[in-house]
Amino acid sequence: FAICGRTESKLKESKKDIENFARIQDCNANLIVQRVDVSERSEIEQFISRVVERCGQIDHVLCNAGISFGSDFDLVRVNILGTMGTVEIVKETSPQARFVLFSSLAGFAPLPHQEYGENAAVYAATKRFLIEYGLKLQQEGLKVTIICPGFIRERSGCCTYTYSSGA
């Protein structure tokens, strides 16, 4: 099992949660945990290489990295290029892998500028791109599920719409 993220404290918390779950299930977690900024392709390559070296192949990839605030360029780098970089690198090493791309309902409907900030349109565009990119990958024969969470105002509230063409 391998996880990566850009925030060290959240990685440590996730590692502890996974280890606790593994202990309850009476199984070995055998974790790879690494800080990765997905906007830096070299960091993705290094992480994927480490996982493949240790595990032989990658079976499932959850592309959940994303930001909703920052410069327009940062949104594109993380939300689009980070996901594309991850998928492209994994495809090279583990072509049988299954991918889950996290988009947003914002990819289907515009966000109100007043409530979601000045780069709501760019955020929505990046999320629409992920939907279309996932569909393109499905057409290429990859196993891809696209998940579009609803508008989340706090951690506890979420609705989810899953778009998949049977992959």
PDB file of C-alpha atoms in Angstrom:
ATOM      1  CA  PHE A   1       0.000   0.000   0.000  1.00  0.00           C
ATOM      2  CA  ALA A   2       1.449   3.378  -0.952  1.00  0.00           C
ATOM      3  CA  ILE A   3       0.234   6.883  -0.194  1.00  0.00           C
ATOM      4  CA  CYS A   4       1.624  10.250  -1.035  1.00  0.00           C
ATOM      5  CA  GLY A   5       0.612  13.824  -0.380  1.00  0.00           C
ATOM      6  CA  ARG A   6       2.065  17.266   0.009  1.00  0.00           C
ATOM      7  CA  THR A   7       1.286  17.768   3.724  1.00  0.00           C
ATOM      8  CA  GLU A   8       3.555  15.860   6.097  1.00  0.00           C
ATOM      9  CA  SER A   9       1.158  16.053   9.071  1.00  0.00           C
ATOM     10  CA  LYS A  10      -1.755  14.635   7.050  1.00  0.00           C
ATOM     11  CA  LEU A  11       0.462  11.839   5.737  1.00  0.00           C
ATOM     12  CA  LYS A  12       1.463  10.893   9.285  1.00  0.00           C
ATOM     13  CA  GLU A  13      -2.193  10.918  10.353  1.00  0.00           C
ATOM     14  CA  SER A  14      -3.205   8.768   7.364  1.00  0.00           C
ATOM     15  CA  LYS A  15      -0.368   6.338   8.036  1.00  0.00           C
ATOM     16  CA  LYS A  16      -1.505   5.941  11.623  1.00  0.00           C
ATOM     17  CA  ASP A  17      -5.122   5.384  10.513  1.00  0.00           C
ATOM     18  CA  ILE A  18      -4.095   2.735   7.973  1.00  0.00           C
ATOM     19  CA  GLU A  19      -1.866   0.954  10.494  1.00  0.00           C
ATOM     20  CA  ASN A  20      -4.712   0.960  13.047  1.00  0.00           C
ATOM     21  CA  PHE A  21      -7.103  -0.453  10.449  1.00  0.00           C
ATOM     22  CA  ALA A  22      -4.580  -3.128   9.486  1.00  0.00           C
ATOM     23  CA  ARG A  23      -4.120  -4.074  13.126  1.00  0.00           C
ATOM     24  CA  ILE A  24      -7.914  -4.414  13.598  1.00  0.00           C
ATOM     25  CA  GLN A  25      -8.122  -6.539  10.434  1.00  0.00           C
ATOM     26  CA  ASP A  26      -5.115  -8.570  11.609  1.00  0.00           C
ATOM     27  CA  CYS A  27      -3.092  -7.935   8.454  1.00  0.00           C
ATOM     28  CA  ASN A  28       0.213  -6.358   7.562  1.00  0.00           C
ATOM     29  CA  ALA A  29      -0.073  -2.772   6.265  1.00  0.00           C
ATOM     30  CA  ASN A  30       3.396  -2.757   4.597  1.00  0.00           C
ATOM     31  CA  LEU A  31       3.131   0.953   3.816  1.00  0.00           C
ATOM     32  CA  ILE A  32       5.083   3.281   1.574  1.00  0.00           C
ATOM     33  CA  VAL A  33       4.474   6.858   2.671  1.00  0.00           C
ATOM     34  CA  GLN A  34       6.118   9.777   0.928  1.00  0.00           C
ATOM     35  CA  ARG A  35       5.654  13.510   0.617  1.00  0.00           C
ATOM     36  CA  VAL A  36       5.028  14.363  -3.056  1.00  0.00           C
ATOM     37  CA  ASP A  37       4.062  17.579  -4.803  1.00  0.00           C
ATOM     38  CA  VAL A  38       2.193  16.342  -7.877  1.00  0.00           C
ATOM     39  CA  SER A  39       2.881  19.594  -9.691  1.00  0.00           C
ATOM     40  CA  GLU A  40       6.520  18.431  -9.848  1.00  0.00           C
ATOM     41  CA  ARG A  41       6.765  15.570 -12.341  1.00  0.00           C
ATOM     42  CA  SER A  42      10.139  14.447 -10.969  1.00  0.00           C
ATOM     43  CA  GLU A  43       8.576  13.868  -7.543  1.00  0.00           C
ATOM     44  CA  ILE A  44       5.816  11.747  -9.090  1.00  0.00           C
ATOM     45  CA  GLU A  45       8.397   9.739 -11.068  1.00  0.00           C
ATOM     46  CA  GLN A  46      10.503   9.126  -7.975  1.00  0.00           C
ATOM     47  CA  PHE A  47       7.501   7.991  -5.932  1.00  0.00           C
ATOM     48  CA  ILE A  48       6.122   5.686  -8.640  1.00  0.00           C
ATOM     49  CA  SER A  49       9.590   4.222  -9.194  1.00  0.00           C
ATOM     50  CA  ARG A  50       9.906   3.504  -5.474  1.00  0.00           C
ATOM     51  CA  VAL A  51       6.496   1.810  -5.381  1.00  0.00           C
ATOM     52  CA  VAL A  52       7.176  -0.333  -8.466  1.00  0.00           C
ATOM     53  CA  GLU A  53      10.620  -1.287  -7.157  1.00  0.00           C
ATOM     54  CA  ARG A  54       9.139  -2.457  -3.872  1.00  0.00           C
ATOM     55  CA  CYS A  55       5.805  -3.894  -5.071  1.00  0.00           C
ATOM     56  CA  GLY A  56       6.539  -4.968  -8.653  1.00  0.00           C
ATOM     57  CA  GLN A  57       3.522  -3.230 -10.140  1.00  0.00           C
ATOM     58  CA  ILE A  58       0.726  -0.823  -9.281  1.00  0.00           C
ATOM     59  CA  ASP A  59      -2.819  -2.190  -9.306  1.00  0.00           C
ATOM     60  CA  HIS A  60      -4.946   0.810  -8.314  1.00  0.00           C
ATOM     61  CA  VAL A  61      -4.312   4.556  -8.399  1.00  0.00           C
ATOM     62  CA  LEU A  62      -6.484   7.153  -6.690  1.00  0.00           C
ATOM     63  CA  CYS A  63      -5.781  10.564  -8.225  1.00  0.00           C
ATOM     64  CA  ASN A  64      -7.177  12.782  -5.491  1.00  0.00           C
ATOM     65  CA  ALA A  65      -4.710  15.669  -5.453  1.00  0.00           C
ATOM     66  CA  GLY A  66      -6.356  18.987  -6.127  1.00  0.00           C
ATOM     67  CA  ILE A  67      -6.645  22.567  -4.983  1.00  0.00           C
ATOM     68  CA  SER A  68      -9.485  25.069  -5.220  1.00  0.00           C
ATOM     69  CA  PHE A  69      -7.644  28.255  -4.302  1.00  0.00           C
ATOM     70  CA  GLY A  70      -4.419  29.827  -5.487  1.00  0.00           C
ATOM     71  CA  SER A  71      -3.376  31.264  -8.796  1.00  0.00           C
ATOM     72  CA  ASP A  72      -5.027  30.046 -11.975  1.00  0.00           C
ATOM     73  CA  PHE A  73      -1.668  28.584 -13.000  1.00  0.00           C
ATOM     74  CA  ASP A  74      -1.402  26.646  -9.715  1.00  0.00           C
ATOM     75  CA  LEU A  75      -4.877  25.175 -10.214  1.00  0.00           C
ATOM     76  CA  VAL A  76      -3.906  23.933 -13.680  1.00  0.00           C
ATOM     77  CA  ARG A  77      -0.525  22.590 -12.484  1.00  0.00           C
ATOM     78  CA  VAL A  78      -2.000  20.592  -9.607  1.00  0.00           C
ATOM     79  CA  ASN A  79      -5.496  19.675 -10.783  1.00  0.00           C
ATOM     80  CA  ILE A  80      -4.685  18.863 -14.407  1.00  0.00           C
ATOM     81  CA  LEU A  81      -0.963  18.327 -14.873  1.00  0.00           C
ATOM     82  CA  GLY A  82      -0.552  16.483 -11.558  1.00  0.00           C
ATOM     83  CA  THR A  83      -3.248  13.991 -12.502  1.00  0.00           C
ATOM     84  CA  MET A  84      -2.025  13.624 -16.085  1.00  0.00           C
ATOM     85  CA  GLY A  85       1.562  13.145 -14.932  1.00  0.00           C
ATOM     86  CA  THR A  86       0.544  10.470 -12.457  1.00  0.00           C
ATOM     87  CA  VAL A  87      -1.556   8.574 -14.991  1.00  0.00           C
ATOM     88  CA  GLU A  88       1.052   8.766 -17.747  1.00  0.00           C
ATOM     89  CA  ILE A  89       3.870   7.540 -15.496  1.00  0.00           C
ATOM     90  CA  VAL A  90       1.816   4.681 -14.040  1.00  0.00           C
ATOM     91  CA  LYS A  91       0.637   3.621 -17.538  1.00  0.00           C
ATOM     92  CA  GLU A  92       4.290   3.138 -18.526  1.00  0.00           C
ATOM     93  CA  THR A  93       5.145   0.899 -15.586  1.00  0.00           C
ATOM     94  CA  SER A  94       1.805  -0.788 -14.835  1.00  0.00           C
ATOM     95  CA  PRO A  95      -0.476  -0.787 -17.891  1.00  0.00           C
ATOM     96  CA  GLN A  96      -3.015  -3.026 -16.146  1.00  0.00           C
ATOM     97  CA  ALA A  97      -3.598  -0.477 -13.351  1.00  0.00           C
ATOM     98  CA  ARG A  98      -7.069   0.805 -12.557  1.00  0.00           C
ATOM     99  CA  PHE A  99      -7.460   4.543 -12.053  1.00  0.00           C
ATOM    100  CA  VAL A 100      -9.880   6.601  -9.986  1.00  0.00           C
ATOM    101  CA  LEU A 101      -9.925  10.284 -10.932  1.00  0.00           C
ATOM    102  CA  PHE A 102     -11.466  12.722  -8.482  1.00  0.00           C
ATOM    103  CA  SER A 103     -13.168  15.581 -10.271  1.00  0.00           C
ATOM    104  CA  SER A 104     -16.102  17.615  -8.954  1.00  0.00           C
ATOM    105  CA  LEU A 105     -19.696  18.473  -9.723  1.00  0.00           C
ATOM    106  CA  ALA A 106     -18.168  21.847 -10.565  1.00  0.00           C
ATOM    107  CA  GLY A 107     -17.117  20.144 -13.798  1.00  0.00           C
ATOM    108  CA  PHE A 108     -20.800  19.937 -14.747  1.00  0.00           C
ATOM    109  CA  ALA A 109     -22.155  23.237 -13.418  1.00  0.00           C
ATOM    110  CA  PRO A 110     -20.565  26.645 -12.939  1.00  0.00           C
ATOM    111  CA  LEU A 111     -19.774  27.786  -9.432  1.00  0.00           C
ATOM    112  CA  PRO A 112     -21.155  31.088  -8.180  1.00  0.00           C
ATOM    113  CA  HIS A 113     -18.270  33.571  -8.295  1.00  0.00           C
ATOM    114  CA  GLN A 114     -19.501  35.457  -5.209  1.00  0.00           C
ATOM    115  CA  GLU A 115     -19.426  32.355  -3.036  1.00  0.00           C
ATOM    116  CA  TYR A 116     -16.409  30.462  -4.389  1.00  0.00           C
ATOM    117  CA  GLY A 117     -13.937  33.204  -5.222  1.00  0.00           C
ATOM    118  CA  GLU A 118     -12.378  34.782  -8.241  1.00  0.00           C
ATOM    119  CA  ASN A 119     -10.920  31.613  -9.746  1.00  0.00           C
ATOM    120  CA  ALA A 120     -14.135  29.569  -9.534  1.00  0.00           C
ATOM    121  CA  ALA A 121     -14.282  29.425 -13.344  1.00  0.00           C
ATOM    122  CA  VAL A 122     -10.732  28.066 -13.639  1.00  0.00           C
ATOM    123  CA  TYR A 123     -11.381  25.528 -10.876  1.00  0.00           C
ATOM    124  CA  ALA A 124     -14.535  24.340 -12.676  1.00  0.00           C
ATOM    125  CA  ALA A 125     -12.621  24.155 -15.967  1.00  0.00           C
ATOM    126  CA  THR A 126      -9.908  21.972 -14.399  1.00  0.00           C
ATOM    127  CA  LYS A 127     -12.553  19.645 -13.008  1.00  0.00           C
ATOM    128  CA  ARG A 128     -14.329  19.450 -16.379  1.00  0.00           C
ATOM    129  CA  PHE A 129     -10.989  18.605 -17.956  1.00  0.00           C
ATOM    130  CA  LEU A 130     -10.569  15.663 -15.565  1.00  0.00           C
ATOM    131  CA  ILE A 131     -13.969  14.284 -16.585  1.00  0.00           C
ATOM    132  CA  GLU A 132     -13.099  14.517 -20.283  1.00  0.00           C
ATOM    133  CA  TYR A 133      -9.587  13.159 -19.698  1.00  0.00           C
ATOM    134  CA  GLY A 134     -11.015  10.175 -17.821  1.00  0.00           C
ATOM    135  CA  LEU A 135     -13.437   9.467 -20.663  1.00  0.00           C
ATOM    136  CA  LYS A 136     -10.550   9.669 -23.158  1.00  0.00           C
ATOM    137  CA  LEU A 137      -8.556   7.174 -21.071  1.00  0.00           C
ATOM    138  CA  GLN A 138     -11.564   4.828 -21.018  1.00  0.00           C
ATOM    139  CA  GLN A 139     -11.748   5.037 -24.822  1.00  0.00           C
ATOM    140  CA  GLU A 140      -8.070   4.032 -24.913  1.00  0.00           C
ATOM    141  CA  GLY A 141      -8.988   0.889 -22.971  1.00  0.00           C
ATOM    142  CA  LEU A 142      -7.857   1.892 -19.493  1.00  0.00           C
ATOM    143  CA  LYS A 143      -9.993   1.044 -16.492  1.00  0.00           C
ATOM    144  CA  VAL A 144     -11.001   4.468 -15.160  1.00  0.00           C
ATOM    145  CA  THR A 145     -13.658   5.595 -12.704  1.00  0.00           C
ATOM    146  CA  ILE A 146     -14.416   9.289 -12.387  1.00  0.00           C
ATOM    147  CA  ILE A 147     -15.766  10.496  -9.050  1.00  0.00           C
ATOM    148  CA  CYS A 148     -17.434  13.897  -8.790  1.00  0.00           C
ATOM    149  CA  PRO A 149     -18.071  14.928  -5.181  1.00  0.00           C
ATOM    150  CA  GLY A 150     -20.687  17.591  -4.608  1.00  0.00           C
ATOM    151  CA  PHE A 151     -20.112  21.045  -3.234  1.00  0.00           C
ATOM    152  CA  ILE A 152     -18.450  20.625   0.148  1.00  0.00           C
ATOM    153  CA  ARG A 153     -18.703  23.420   2.686  1.00  0.00           C
ATOM    154  CA  GLU A 154     -17.395  21.437   5.630  1.00  0.00           C
ATOM    155  CA  ARG A 155     -15.688  18.114   6.171  1.00  0.00           C
ATOM    156  CA  SER A 156     -18.813  16.285   7.329  1.00  0.00           C
ATOM    157  CA  GLY A 157     -21.126  17.080   4.401  1.00  0.00           C
ATOM    158  CA  CYS A 158     -20.668  15.544   0.963  1.00  0.00           C
ATOM    159  CA  CYS A 159     -22.697  14.063  -1.787  1.00  0.00           C
ATOM    160  CA  THR A 160     -21.055  12.035  -4.528  1.00  0.00           C
ATOM    161  CA  TYR A 161     -21.925  11.428  -8.147  1.00  0.00           C
ATOM    162  CA  THR A 162     -19.936   8.715  -9.876  1.00  0.00           C
ATOM    163  CA  TYR A 163     -19.652   8.826 -13.650  1.00  0.00           C
ATOM    164  CA  SER A 164     -18.381   5.685 -15.276  1.00  0.00           C
ATOM    165  CA  SER A 165     -19.003   3.914 -18.542  1.00  0.00           C
ATOM    166  CA  GLY A 166     -18.694   0.500 -16.947  1.00  0.00           C
ATOM    167  CA  ALA A 167     -14.915   0.492 -16.535  1.00  0.00           C
TER     168      ALA A 167
END
